[in-house]
CSV table of C-alpha atoms in Angstrom, one decimal:
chain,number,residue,atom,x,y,z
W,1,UNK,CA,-15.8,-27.3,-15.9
W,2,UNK,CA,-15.4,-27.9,-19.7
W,3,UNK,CA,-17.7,-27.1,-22.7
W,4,UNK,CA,-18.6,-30.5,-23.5
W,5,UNK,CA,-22.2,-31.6,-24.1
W,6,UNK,CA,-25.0,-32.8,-22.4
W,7,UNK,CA,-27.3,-35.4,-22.3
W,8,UNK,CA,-31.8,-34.3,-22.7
W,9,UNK,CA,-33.1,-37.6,-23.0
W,10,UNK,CA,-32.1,-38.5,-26.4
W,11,UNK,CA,-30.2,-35.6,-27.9
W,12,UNK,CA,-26.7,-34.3,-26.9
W,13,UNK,CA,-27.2,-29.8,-26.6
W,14,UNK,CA,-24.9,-27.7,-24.7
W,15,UNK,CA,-24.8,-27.2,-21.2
W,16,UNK,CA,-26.7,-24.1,-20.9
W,17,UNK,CA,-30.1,-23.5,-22.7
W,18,UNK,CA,-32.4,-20.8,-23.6
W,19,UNK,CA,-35.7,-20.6,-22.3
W,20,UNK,CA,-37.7,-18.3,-24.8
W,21,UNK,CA,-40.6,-17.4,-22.0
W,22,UNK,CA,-39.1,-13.4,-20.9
W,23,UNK,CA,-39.7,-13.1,-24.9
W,24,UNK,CA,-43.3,-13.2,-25.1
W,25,UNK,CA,-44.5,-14.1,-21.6
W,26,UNK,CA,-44.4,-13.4,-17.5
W,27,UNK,CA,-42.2,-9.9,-17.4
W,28,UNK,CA,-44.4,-7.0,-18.2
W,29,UNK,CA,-44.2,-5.7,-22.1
W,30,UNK,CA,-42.3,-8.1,-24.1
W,31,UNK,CA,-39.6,-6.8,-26.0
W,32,UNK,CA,-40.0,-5.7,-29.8
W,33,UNK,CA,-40.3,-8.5,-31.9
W,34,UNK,CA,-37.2,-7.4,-34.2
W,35,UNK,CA,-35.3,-7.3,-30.3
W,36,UNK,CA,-36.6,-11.0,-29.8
W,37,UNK,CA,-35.4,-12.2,-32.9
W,38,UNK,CA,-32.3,-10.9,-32.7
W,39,UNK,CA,-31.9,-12.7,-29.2
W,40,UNK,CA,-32.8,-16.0,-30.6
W,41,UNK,CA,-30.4,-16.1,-33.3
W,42,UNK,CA,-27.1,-14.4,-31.6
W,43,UNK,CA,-28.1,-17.8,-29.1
W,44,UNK,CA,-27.8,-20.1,-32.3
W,45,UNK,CA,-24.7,-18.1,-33.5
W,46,UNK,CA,-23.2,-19.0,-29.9
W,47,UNK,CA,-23.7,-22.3,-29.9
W,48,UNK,CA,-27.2,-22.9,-28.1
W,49,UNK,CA,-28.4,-26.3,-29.4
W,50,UNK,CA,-31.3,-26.0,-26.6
W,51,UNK,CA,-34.3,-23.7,-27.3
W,52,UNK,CA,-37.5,-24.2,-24.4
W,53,UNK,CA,-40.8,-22.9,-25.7
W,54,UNK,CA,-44.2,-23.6,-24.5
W,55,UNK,CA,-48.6,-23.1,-26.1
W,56,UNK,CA,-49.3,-21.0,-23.1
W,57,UNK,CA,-46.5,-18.5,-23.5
W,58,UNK,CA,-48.2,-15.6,-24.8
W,59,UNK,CA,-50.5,-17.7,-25.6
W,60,UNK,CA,-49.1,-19.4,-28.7
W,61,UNK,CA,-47.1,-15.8,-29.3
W,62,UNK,CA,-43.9,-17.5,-28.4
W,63,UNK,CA,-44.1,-20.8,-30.4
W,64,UNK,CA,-45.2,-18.5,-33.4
W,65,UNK,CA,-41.9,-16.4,-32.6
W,66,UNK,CA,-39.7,-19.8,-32.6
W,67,UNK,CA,-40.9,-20.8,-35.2
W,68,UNK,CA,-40.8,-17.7,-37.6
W,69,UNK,CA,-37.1,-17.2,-36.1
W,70,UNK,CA,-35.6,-20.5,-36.2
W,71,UNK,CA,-37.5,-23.0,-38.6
W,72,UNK,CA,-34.9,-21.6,-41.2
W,73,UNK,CA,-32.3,-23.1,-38.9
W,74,UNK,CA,-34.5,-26.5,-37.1
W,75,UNK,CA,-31.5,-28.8,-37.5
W,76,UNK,CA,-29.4,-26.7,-35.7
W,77,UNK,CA,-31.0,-27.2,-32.5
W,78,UNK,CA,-33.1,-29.4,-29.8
W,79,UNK,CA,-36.9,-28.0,-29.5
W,80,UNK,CA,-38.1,-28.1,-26.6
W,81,UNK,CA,-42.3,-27.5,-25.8
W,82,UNK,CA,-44.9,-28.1,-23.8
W,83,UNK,CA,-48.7,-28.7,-23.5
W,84,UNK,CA,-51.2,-29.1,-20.7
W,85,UNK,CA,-51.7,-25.3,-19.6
W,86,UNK,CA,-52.7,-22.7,-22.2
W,87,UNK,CA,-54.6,-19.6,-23.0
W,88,UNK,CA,-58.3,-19.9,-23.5
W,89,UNK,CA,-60.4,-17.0,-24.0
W,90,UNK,CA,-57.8,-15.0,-22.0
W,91,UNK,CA,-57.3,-17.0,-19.4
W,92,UNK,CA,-54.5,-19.5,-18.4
W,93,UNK,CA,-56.2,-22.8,-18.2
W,94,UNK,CA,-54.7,-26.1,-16.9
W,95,UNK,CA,-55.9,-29.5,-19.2
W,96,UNK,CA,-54.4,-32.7,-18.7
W,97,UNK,CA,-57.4,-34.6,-21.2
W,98,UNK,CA,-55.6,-36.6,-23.9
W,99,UNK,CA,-57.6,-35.2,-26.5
W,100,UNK,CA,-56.6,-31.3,-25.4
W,101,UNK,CA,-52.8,-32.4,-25.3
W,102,UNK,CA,-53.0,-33.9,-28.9
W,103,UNK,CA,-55.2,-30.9,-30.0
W,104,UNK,CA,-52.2,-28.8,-28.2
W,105,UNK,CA,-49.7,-30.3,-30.5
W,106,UNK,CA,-51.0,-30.3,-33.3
W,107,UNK,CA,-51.4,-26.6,-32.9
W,108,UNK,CA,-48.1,-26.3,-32.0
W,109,UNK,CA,-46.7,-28.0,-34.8
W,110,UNK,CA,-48.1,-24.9,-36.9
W,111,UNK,CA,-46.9,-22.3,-35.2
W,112,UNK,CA,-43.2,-23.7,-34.8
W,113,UNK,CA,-43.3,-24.3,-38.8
W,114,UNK,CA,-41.9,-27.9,-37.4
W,115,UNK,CA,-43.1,-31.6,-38.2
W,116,UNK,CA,-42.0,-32.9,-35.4
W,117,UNK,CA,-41.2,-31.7,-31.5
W,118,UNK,CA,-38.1,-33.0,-30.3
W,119,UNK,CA,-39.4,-32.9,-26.4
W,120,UNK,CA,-42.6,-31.8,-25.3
W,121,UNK,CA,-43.8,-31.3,-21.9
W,122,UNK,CA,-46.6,-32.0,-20.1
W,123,UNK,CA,-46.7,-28.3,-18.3
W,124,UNK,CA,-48.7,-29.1,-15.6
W,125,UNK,CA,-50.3,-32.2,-13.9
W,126,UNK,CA,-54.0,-32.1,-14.1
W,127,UNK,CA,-54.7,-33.3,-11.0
W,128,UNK,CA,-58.2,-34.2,-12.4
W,129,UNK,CA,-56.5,-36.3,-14.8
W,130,UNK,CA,-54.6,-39.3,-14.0
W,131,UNK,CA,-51.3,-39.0,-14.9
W,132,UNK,CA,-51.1,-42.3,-16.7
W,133,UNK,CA,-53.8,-41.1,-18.8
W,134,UNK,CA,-52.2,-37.6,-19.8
W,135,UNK,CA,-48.5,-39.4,-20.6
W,136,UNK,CA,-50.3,-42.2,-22.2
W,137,UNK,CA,-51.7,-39.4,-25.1
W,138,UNK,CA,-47.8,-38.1,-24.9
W,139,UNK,CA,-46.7,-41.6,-25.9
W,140,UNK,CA,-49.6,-41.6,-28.5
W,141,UNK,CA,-47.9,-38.5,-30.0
W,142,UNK,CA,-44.3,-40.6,-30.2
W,143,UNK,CA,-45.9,-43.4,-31.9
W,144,UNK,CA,-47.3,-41.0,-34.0
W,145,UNK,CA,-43.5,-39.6,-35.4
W,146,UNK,CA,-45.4,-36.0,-34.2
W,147,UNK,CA,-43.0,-35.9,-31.2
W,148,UNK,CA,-39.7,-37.3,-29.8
W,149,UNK,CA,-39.7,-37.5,-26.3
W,150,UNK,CA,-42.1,-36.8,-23.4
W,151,UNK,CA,-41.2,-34.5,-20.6
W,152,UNK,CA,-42.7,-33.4,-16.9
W,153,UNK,CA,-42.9,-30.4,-15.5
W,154,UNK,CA,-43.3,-29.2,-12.2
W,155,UNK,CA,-44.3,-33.0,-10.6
W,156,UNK,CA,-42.5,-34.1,-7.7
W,157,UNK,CA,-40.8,-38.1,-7.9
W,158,UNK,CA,-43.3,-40.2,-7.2
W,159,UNK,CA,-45.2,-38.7,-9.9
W,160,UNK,CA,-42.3,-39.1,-11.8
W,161,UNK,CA,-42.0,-42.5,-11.5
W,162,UNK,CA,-45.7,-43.2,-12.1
W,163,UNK,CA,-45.1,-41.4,-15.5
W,164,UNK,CA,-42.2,-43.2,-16.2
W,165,UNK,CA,-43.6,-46.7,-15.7
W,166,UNK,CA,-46.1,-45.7,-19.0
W,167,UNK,CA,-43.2,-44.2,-21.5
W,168,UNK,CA,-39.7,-43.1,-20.7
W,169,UNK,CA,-39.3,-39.6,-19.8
W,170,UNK,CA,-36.6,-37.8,-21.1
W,171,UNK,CA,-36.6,-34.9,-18.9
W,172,UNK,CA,-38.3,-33.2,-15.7
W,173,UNK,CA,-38.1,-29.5,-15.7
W,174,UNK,CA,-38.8,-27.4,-12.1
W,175,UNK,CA,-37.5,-24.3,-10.7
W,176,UNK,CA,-34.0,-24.7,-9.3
W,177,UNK,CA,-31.0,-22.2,-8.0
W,178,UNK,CA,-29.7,-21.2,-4.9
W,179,UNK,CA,-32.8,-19.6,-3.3
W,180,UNK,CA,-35.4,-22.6,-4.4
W,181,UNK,CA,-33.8,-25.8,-3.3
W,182,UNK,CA,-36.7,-28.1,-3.6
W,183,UNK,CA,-35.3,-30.5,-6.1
W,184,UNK,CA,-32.7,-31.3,-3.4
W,185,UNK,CA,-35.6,-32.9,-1.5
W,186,UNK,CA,-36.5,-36.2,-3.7
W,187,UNK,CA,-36.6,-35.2,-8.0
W,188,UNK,CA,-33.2,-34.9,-8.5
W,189,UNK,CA,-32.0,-38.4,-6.9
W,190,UNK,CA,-34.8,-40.1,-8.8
W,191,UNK,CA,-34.2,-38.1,-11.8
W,192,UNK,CA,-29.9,-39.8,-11.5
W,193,UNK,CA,-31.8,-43.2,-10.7
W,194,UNK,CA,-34.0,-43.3,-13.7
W,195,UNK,CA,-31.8,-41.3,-16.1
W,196,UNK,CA,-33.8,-38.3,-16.7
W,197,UNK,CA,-32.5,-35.1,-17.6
W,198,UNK,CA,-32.6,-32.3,-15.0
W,199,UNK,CA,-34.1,-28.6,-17.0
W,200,UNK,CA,-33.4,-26.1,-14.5
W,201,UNK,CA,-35.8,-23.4,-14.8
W,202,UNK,CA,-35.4,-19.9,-13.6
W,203,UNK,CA,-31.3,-20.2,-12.6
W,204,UNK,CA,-31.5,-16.9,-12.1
W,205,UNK,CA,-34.1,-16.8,-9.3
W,206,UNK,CA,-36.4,-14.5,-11.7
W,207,UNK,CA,-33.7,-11.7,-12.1
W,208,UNK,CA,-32.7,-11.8,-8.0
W,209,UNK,CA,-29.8,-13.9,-8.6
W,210,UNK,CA,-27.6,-11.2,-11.0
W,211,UNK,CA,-28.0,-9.0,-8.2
W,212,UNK,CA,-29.1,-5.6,-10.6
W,213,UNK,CA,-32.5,-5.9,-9.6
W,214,UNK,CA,-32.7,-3.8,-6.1
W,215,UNK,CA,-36.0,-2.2,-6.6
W,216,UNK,CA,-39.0,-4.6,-7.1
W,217,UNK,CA,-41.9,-1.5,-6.6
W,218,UNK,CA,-42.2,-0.5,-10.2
W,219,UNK,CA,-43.1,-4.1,-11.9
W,220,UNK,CA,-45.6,-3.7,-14.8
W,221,UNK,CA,-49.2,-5.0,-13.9
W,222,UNK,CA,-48.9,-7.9,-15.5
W,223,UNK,CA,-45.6,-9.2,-14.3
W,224,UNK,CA,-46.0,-12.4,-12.6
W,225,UNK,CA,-43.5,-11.7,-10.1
W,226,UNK,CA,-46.3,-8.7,-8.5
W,227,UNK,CA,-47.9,-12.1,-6.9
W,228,UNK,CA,-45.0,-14.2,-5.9
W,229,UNK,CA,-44.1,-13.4,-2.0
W,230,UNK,CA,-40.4,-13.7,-2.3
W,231,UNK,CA,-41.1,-10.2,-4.5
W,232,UNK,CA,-43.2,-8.4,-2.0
W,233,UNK,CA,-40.9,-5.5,-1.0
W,234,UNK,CA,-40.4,-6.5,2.7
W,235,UNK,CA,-39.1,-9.8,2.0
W,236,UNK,CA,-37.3,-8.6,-1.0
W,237,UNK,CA,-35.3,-6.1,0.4
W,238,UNK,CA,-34.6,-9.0,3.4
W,239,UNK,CA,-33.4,-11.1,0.3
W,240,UNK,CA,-31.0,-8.7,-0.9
W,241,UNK,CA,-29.3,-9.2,2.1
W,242,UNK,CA,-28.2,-12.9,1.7
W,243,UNK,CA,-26.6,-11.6,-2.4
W,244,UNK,CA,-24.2,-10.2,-0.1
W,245,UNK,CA,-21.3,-13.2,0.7
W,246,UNK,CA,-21.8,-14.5,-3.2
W,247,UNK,CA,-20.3,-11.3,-3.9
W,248,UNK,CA,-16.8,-12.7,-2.8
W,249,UNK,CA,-17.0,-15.9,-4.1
W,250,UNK,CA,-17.7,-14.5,-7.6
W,251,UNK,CA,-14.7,-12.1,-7.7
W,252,UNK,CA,-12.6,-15.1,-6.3
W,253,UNK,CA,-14.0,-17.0,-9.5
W,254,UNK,CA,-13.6,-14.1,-11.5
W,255,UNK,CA,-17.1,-14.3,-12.8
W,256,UNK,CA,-20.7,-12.5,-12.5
W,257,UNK,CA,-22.8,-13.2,-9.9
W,258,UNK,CA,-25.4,-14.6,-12.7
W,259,UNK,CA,-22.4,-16.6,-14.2
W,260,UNK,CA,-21.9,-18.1,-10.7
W,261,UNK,CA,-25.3,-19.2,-10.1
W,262,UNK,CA,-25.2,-20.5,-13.1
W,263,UNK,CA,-22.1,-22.5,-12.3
W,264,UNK,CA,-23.3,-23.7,-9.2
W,265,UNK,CA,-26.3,-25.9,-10.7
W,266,UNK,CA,-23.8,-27.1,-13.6
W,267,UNK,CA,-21.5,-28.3,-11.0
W,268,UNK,CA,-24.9,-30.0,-8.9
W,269,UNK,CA,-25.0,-32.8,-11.1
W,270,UNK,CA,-24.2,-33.7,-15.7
W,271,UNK,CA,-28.2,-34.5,-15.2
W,272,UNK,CA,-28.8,-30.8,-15.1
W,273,UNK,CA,-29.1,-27.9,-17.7
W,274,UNK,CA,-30.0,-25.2,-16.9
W,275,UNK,CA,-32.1,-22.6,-19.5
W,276,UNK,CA,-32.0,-18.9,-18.1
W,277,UNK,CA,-34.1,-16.5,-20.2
W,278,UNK,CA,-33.1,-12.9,-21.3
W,279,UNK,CA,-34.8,-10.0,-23.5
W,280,UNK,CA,-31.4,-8.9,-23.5
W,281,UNK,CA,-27.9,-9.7,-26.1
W,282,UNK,CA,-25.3,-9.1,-23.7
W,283,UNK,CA,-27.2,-11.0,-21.0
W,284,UNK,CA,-27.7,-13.8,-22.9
W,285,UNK,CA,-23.8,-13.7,-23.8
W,286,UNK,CA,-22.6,-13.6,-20.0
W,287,UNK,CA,-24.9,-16.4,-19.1
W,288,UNK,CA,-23.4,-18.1,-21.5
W,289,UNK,CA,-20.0,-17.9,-20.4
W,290,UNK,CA,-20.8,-19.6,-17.1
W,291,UNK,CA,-19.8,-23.0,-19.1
W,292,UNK,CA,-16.4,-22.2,-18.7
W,293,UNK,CA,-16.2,-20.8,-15.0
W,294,UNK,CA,-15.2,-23.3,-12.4
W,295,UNK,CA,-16.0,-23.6,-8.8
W,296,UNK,CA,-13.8,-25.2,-5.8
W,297,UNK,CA,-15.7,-27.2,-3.1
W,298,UNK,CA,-15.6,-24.9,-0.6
W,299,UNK,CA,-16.4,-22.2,-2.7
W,300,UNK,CA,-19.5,-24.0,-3.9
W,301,UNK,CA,-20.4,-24.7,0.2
W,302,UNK,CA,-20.0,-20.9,0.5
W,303,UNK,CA,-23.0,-20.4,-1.6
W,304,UNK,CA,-24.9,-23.2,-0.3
W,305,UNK,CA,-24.5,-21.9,3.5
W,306,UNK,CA,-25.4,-18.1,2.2
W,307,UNK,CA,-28.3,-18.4,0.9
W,308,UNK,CA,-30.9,-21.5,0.9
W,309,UNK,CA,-35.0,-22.7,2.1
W,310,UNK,CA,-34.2,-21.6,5.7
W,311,UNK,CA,-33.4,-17.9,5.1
W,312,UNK,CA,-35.0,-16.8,2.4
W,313,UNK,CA,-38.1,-14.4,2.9
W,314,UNK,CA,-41.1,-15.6,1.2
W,315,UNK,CA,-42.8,-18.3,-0.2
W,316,UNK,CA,-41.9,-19.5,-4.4
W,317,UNK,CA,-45.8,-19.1,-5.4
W,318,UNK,CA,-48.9,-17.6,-3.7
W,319,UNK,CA,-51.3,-20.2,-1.9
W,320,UNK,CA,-53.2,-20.7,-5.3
W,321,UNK,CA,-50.5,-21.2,-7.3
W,322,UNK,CA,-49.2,-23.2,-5.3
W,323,UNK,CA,-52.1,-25.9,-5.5
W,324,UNK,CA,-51.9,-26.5,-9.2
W,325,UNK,CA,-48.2,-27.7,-8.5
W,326,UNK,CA,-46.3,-31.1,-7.7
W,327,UNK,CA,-43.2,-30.1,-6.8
W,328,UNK,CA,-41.9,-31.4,-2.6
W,329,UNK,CA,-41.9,-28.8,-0.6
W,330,UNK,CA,-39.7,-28.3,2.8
W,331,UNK,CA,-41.1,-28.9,6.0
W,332,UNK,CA,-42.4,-25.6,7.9
């Protein structure tokens, strides 16, 4: 495993990225903002040339953040956002319209202090709205110098290729690590075949993964994980069980159990970067050091046997999330 860059559609960033949600966003009370600032630039100082931001995170509160933190520093770094799912009047609200994505942006564009996105999203597929349509108002947007590249989230390949047939897509981003495998199924072949970049969200399996979360009772009321079944304390506690064999395999490596899982995806495929997130310094500095640990084969088939779709308790999302998504899912 070296150091050396990667490829995000048209920019070369390092291997591992930051995803700036756990800031402002998903986890209970965000850290202070003095805390969050101080996370984004030790990230810089390190070398992250990939930051992931997005409207509805905190509802614009995270793009503000980004953009009072880093503008100082924009060519630095790859900036990475997304539209197509924000706040409105309180409420997270999915809209695919072309005139809501440019409306989106150009909001967006103020509160990053940027003129110009270098990858924006589509956060979710409107289901109500073709998805020609919503990447033909991204492409709009690219002719328009206001963004670089158009990226999909959370769509499974056909989509994928539907959307790529309008404008290129630089990059699909979607849940992967050892406990959700479902990129296995279809997105990341036709991601290889159509040179699109792989963004990895949530490596770290929402904080499962490190293995230092053991008690998932005491989650703030507004922590996302509350409704996502893999969390419910039954099927938790039954998931603790399967951290159990990586233990091995990371001493062998000589590494954390988050810098393996980390490793893991970077050894998967040069198509995939992964962008944990972190409220926390010294998290964000072993993550980092997963760029430099190196798996065998068999170790990596270890992990792959341990822990995967057909032993894990609990589904990703709850029956209503899991409508509004795109992504393949394994057979019952």
């Amino acid at each position: 495993m070296t150091l050396a860059t990667r490829r995000l559609g048209p920019f070369d960033v390092a291997p591992i990225g930051l995803g700036c949600m756990n800031l402002s966003h998903a986890y209970g009370v965000p850290p202070a903002p003095e805390e969050a600032a101080g996370v984004l630039l030790r990230a810089l100082e390190l070398g992250v040339t990939h930051f992931d931001t997005a409207a509805l995170y905190g509802f614009g509160a995270n793009e503000e953040l980004v953009g009072r933190v880093l503008a100082p520093h924009r060519h630095r770094f790859t900036l990475a956002s997304k539209c197509g799912m924000t706040g409105v009047d309180g409420r997270r609200v999915i809209d695919g319209r072309p005139a809501t994505l440019k409306a989106t942006c150009e909001a967006a564009l103020r509160r990053l202090r940027t003129d110009v996105i270098d990858l924006y999203y589509l956060h979710r597929w409107d289901k109500a709205v073709p998805i020609e349509e919503s990447v033909g108002a991204l492409a709009d947007l690219v002719r328009e110098g206001k963004i670089r590249a158009i990226g999909l989230s959370e769509v499974s390949a056909s989509t994928l290729r539907r959307a790529h047939a309008v404008h290129p897509i630089a990059a699909l981003q979607t849940e992967y690590s050892l406990w959700t495998r479902n990129p296995e199924i279809a997105v990341l072949e036709a991601c290889r075949e159509l040179d699109v970049a792989f963004v990895a969200f949530s490596p770290l399996a929402r904080g499962f993964l490190p293995g230092t979360l053991r008690d998932v009772s005491g989650f703030d009321a507004k922590d996302i994980r509350r409704a996502m079944p893999r969390f419910a304390p039954a099927n938790y506690a039954a998931n603790l069980q399967r951290l159990e064999p990586l233990r091995a395999v990371a001493e062998e490596a000589g590494c954390t159990l988050a810098q393996l899982a980390l490793a893991w995806l970077l050894h998967r495929g040069d198509h995939i970067l992964p962008i944990p997130g972190t409220t926390s310094v010294a998290h964000l500095e072993e993550n980092l050091g997963a760029a430099a640990v190196t798996l065998t084969p068999a170790q990596r088939a270890r992990l792959e046997a341990a822990i995967h779709q057909g032993n894990v308790a609990g589904a990703r999302y709850n029956g209503a999330t899991q409508t509004e998504i795109d992504t393949e899912e394994f057979s019952a």
